[in-house]
XYZ file of C-alpha atoms in Angstrom:
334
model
C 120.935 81.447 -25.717
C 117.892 83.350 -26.490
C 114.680 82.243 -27.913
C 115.215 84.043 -30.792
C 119.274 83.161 -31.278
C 117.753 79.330 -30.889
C 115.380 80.126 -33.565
C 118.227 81.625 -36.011
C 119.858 78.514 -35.403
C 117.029 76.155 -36.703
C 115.267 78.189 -38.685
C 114.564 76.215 -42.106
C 116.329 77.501 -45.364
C 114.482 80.384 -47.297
C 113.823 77.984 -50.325
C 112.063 75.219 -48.058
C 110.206 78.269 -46.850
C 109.137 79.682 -49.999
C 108.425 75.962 -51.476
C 105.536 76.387 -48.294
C 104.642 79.978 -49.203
C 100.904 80.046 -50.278
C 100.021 83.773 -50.936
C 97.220 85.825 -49.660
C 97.473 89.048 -51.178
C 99.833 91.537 -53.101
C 100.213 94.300 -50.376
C 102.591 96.629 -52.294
C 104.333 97.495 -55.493
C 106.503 100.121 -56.597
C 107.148 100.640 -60.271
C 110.321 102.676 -60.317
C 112.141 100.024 -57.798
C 110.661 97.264 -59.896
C 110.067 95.661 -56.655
C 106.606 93.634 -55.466
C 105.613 92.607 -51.810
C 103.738 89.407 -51.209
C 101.743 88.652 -47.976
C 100.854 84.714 -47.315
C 101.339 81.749 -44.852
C 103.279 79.557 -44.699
C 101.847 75.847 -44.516
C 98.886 75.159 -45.689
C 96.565 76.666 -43.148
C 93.684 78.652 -44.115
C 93.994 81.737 -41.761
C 96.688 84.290 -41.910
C 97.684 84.714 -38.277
C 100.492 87.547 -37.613
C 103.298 86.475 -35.476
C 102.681 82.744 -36.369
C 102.298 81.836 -39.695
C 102.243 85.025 -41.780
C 104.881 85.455 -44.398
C 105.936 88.813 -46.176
C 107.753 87.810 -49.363
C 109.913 91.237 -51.772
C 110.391 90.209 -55.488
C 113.027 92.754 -57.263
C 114.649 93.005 -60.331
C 118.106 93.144 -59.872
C 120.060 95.809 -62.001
C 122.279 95.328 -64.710
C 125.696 94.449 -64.145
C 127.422 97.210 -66.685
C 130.595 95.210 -66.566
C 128.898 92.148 -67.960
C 127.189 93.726 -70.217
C 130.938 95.802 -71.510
C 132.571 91.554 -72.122
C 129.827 90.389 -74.224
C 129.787 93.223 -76.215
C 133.900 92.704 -76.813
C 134.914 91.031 -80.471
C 135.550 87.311 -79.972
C 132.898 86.950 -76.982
C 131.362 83.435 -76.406
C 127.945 84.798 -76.739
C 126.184 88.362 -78.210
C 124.412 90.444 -75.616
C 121.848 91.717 -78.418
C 122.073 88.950 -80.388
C 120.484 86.847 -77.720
C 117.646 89.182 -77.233
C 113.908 87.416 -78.076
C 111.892 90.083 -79.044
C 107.873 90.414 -79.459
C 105.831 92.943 -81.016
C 108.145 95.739 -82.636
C 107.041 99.345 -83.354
C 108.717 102.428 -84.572
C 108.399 106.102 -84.902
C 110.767 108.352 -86.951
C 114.225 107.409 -85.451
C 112.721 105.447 -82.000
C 111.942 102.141 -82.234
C 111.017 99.715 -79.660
C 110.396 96.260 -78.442
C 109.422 93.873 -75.448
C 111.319 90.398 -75.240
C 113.468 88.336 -73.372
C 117.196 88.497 -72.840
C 119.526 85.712 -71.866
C 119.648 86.170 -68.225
C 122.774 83.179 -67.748
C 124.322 85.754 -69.274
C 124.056 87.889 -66.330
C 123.370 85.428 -63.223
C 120.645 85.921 -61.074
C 118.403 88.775 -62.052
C 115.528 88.579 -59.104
C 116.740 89.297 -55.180
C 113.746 87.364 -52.772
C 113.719 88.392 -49.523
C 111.005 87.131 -46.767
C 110.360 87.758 -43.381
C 108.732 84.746 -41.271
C 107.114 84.692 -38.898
C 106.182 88.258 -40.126
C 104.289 90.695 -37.225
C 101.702 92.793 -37.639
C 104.108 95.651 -37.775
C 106.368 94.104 -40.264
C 103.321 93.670 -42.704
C 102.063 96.800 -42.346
C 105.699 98.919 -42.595
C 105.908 96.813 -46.042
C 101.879 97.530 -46.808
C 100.355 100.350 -48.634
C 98.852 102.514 -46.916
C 98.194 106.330 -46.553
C 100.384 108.517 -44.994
C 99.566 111.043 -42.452
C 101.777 114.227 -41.654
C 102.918 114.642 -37.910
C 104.579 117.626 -36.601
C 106.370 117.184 -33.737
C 107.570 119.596 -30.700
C 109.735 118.678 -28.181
C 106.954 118.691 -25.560
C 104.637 116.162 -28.000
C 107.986 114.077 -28.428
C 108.050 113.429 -24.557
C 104.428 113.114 -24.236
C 103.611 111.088 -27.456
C 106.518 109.634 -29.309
C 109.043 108.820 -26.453
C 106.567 106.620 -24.057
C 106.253 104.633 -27.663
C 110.131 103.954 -28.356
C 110.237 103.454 -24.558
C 107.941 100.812 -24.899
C 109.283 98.525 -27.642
C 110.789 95.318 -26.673
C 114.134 94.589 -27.140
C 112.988 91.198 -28.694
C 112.363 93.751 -31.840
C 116.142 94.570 -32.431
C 117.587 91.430 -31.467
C 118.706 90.836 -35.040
C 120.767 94.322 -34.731
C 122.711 92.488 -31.148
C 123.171 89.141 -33.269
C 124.985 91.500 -36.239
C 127.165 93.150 -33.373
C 127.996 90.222 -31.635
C 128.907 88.266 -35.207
C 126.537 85.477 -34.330
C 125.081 86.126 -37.523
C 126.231 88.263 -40.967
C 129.986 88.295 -39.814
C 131.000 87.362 -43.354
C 129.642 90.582 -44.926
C 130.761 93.268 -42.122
C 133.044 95.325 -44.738
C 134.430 97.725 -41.874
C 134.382 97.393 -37.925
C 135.733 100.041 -35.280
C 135.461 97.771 -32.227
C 135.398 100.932 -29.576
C 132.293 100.611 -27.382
C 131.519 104.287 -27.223
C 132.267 105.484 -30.760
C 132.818 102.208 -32.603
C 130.218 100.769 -35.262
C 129.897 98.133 -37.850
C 129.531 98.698 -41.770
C 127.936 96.142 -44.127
C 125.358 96.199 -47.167
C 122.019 97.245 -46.672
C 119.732 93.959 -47.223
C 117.833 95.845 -49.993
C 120.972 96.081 -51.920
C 122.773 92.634 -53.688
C 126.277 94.194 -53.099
C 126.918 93.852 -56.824
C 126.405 96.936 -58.612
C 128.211 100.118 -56.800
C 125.817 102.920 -58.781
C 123.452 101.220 -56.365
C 125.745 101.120 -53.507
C 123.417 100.831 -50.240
C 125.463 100.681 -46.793
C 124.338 101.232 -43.371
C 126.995 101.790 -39.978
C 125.242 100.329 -36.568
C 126.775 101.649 -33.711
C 128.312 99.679 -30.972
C 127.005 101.856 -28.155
C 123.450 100.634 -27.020
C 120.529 103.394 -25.484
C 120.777 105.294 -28.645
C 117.809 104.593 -30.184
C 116.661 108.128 -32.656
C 118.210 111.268 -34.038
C 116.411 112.357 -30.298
C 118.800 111.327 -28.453
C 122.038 112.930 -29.771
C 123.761 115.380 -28.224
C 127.195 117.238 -28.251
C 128.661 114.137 -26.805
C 127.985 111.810 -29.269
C 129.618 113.821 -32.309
C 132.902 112.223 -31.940
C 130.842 109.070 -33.023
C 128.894 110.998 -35.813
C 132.569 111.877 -36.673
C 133.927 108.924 -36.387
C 131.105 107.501 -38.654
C 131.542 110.310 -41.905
C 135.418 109.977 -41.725
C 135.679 105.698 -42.091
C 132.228 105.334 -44.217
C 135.124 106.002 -47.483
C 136.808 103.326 -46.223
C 133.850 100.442 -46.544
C 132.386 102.566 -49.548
C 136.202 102.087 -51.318
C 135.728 98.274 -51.611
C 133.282 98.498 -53.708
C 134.645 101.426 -55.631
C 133.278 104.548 -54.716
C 134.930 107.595 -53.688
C 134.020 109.495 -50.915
C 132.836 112.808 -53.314
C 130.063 109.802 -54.631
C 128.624 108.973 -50.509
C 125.373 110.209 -49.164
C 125.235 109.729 -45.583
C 122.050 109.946 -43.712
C 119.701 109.149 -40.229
C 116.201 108.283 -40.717
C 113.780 109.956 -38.394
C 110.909 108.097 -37.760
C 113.852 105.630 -38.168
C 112.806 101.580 -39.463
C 114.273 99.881 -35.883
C 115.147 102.002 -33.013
C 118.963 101.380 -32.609
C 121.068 104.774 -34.154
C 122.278 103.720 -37.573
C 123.158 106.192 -40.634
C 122.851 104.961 -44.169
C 125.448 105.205 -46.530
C 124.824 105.333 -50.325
C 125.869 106.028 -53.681
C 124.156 109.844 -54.373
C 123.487 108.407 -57.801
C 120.684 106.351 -55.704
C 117.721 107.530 -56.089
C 114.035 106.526 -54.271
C 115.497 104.732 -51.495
C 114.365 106.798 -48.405
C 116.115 109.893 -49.159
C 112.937 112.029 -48.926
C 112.934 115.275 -47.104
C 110.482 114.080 -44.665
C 112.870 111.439 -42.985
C 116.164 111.630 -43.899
C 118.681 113.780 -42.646
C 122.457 114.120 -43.732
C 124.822 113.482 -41.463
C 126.593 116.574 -42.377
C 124.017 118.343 -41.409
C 122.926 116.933 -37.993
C 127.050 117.168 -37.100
C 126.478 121.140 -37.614
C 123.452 121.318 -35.758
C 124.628 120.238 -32.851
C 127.962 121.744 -33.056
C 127.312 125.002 -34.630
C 124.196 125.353 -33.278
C 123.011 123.851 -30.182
C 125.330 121.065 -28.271
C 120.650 119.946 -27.380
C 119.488 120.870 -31.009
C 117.867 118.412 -31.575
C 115.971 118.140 -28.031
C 114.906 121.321 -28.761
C 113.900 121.648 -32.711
C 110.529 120.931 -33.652
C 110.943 117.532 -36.385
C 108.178 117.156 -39.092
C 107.590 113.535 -40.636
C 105.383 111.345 -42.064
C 103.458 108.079 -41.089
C 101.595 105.400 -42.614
C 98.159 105.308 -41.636
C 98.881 101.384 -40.271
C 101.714 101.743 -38.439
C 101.768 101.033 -35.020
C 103.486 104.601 -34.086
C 100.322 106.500 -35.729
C 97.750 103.831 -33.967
C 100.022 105.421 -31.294
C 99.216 108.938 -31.521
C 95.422 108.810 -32.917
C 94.932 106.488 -29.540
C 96.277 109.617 -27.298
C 95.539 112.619 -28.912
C 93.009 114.416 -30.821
C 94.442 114.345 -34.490
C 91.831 116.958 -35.676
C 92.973 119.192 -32.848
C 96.185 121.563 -33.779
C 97.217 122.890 -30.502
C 100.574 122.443 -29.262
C 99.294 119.620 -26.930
C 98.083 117.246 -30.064
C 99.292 115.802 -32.961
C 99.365 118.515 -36.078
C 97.932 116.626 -38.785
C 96.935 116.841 -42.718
């Protein structure tokens, strides 16, 4: 048993964790997600150290659950949605009116998902940190010079958690589709950022079985029976929850979150969940790349993203290359 399998194993539970959470600083917020990220210790030590005591904590409000909302609006229910409202300062306008207040959230069950990563690294607090973004454009030969050398170089320590999913030491329970096959098999199961509960907000992502694929990089002609494989079953896990296959977005991120290949699988009625042209690209369309195209597209094609000014990939480039410079041979840069 790993160090880190050991540590899954006697890891306290989140709430005695939190009950120790003493925060530092809110790092992040985004106002559409209705989501907030906390950075703290935990204990009751003074200095935030990463890797040993630091703490990233994500508060968001969890949407409504339209079916709930449908039975207590039904004659004869045992409580009234709007009657149970507790509203504050009113104001109206013509036809609009409007209020703040409270609702009865029993109603509804929990309304807040709390997620928290502990011991939290530098990298983890700064992926989940504001920070500016910087534009990279990327040529094959800058992939292999710059970008490569850096996947290369990541422990596997850092995707652990993806071999303890594939091995069902951990998360068996919510694995909602499995093809077992080594070379084009993968596992399907929510997307920690989504609660599983509401399918307009239907977040999935397939891991693959097959380890050494680690970025959109590294595919080739022979991996599209996988890519395949992937589009034809993600209906299948997408079904449970009640959504068709006309409803899926499928998509690779590139700069991707962990370097194992996964695609993402969501409802298109999603919105603002990294589906931005800059790093997401549909799985129909990297399957016709490589087949219509060029069986080494993407070896060859020149990929455009952007980075946070924190994270360790840009610290990466800025370390080996000239980012005022825009010749082929450095990073191009706004």
């Amino acid at each position: 048993m790993s160090l880190l399998d050991h540590a899954a194993d006697t890891m306290p539970s989140i709430k005695t964790l939190l009950d120790q959470f003493r925060l530092k600083e809110v790092i992040n917020e985004d106002i559409s997600s209705k989501t907030v990220w906390l950075l703290g210790t935990v204990g009751n030590t003074a200095d935030l150290v990463p890797g040993v005591n630091a703490a990233v904590v994500t508060l968001e409000r969890l949407a409504f659950d339209t079916q709930t909302i449908f039975n207590h609006a039904l004659p004869g229910s045992d409580a009234s949605l709007l009657g149970s409202l507790a509203l504050g300062s009113e104001e109206q306008n013509d036809v609009y009116s409007w209020a703040a207040g409270y609702i009865n959230s029993r109603m509804f069950g929990p309304d807040i998902r709390v997620s928290l990563i502990y011991p939290a690294t530098q990298k983890h607090i700064a992926k989940h940190q504001r920070q500016h973004r910087r534009w990279i454009t990327e040529t094959p030969r800058l992939y292999s010079l710059v970008t490569k050398p850096f996947i290369d170089a990541q422990p596997a320590s850092r995707i652990q958690w993806v071999y303890n999913i594939l091995s069902k030491k951990v998360e068996a329970d919510r694995i909602v589709y499995e093809d077992p096959d080594p070379e084009n098999g993968f596992i399907i199961l929510p997307d920690l950022k989504w609660d599983a509960s509401n399918a307009a907000s239907m977040y999935l992502v397939a891991i693959v079985h097959r380890q050494g694929l680690k970025s959109l990089r590294d595919l080739t002609d022979s991996h599209l029976p996988l890519l395949k494989n992937i589009r034809n079953k993600a209906n299948v896990a997408a079904e449970k929850y009640g959504v068709p296959h006309n409803k899926l977005r499928l998509y690779i991120h590139y700069q991707p979150s962990y370097y194992h290949l996964h695609v993402h699988i969501t409802n298109v009625d999603l919105e603002g969940r990294g589906i931005a042209a800059d790093r997401a690209h549909l799985l129909d369309t990297v399957i016709s790349n490589i087949e219509d195209i060029a069986p080494d597209y993407y070896q060859k094609v020149t990929l455009a993203y952007a980075l946070g000014s924190d994270t360790e990939l840009w610290q990466h480039w800025t370390a080996h290359l000239d980012p005022r410079s825009t010749t082929e041979s450095s990073p191009e840069t706004n």
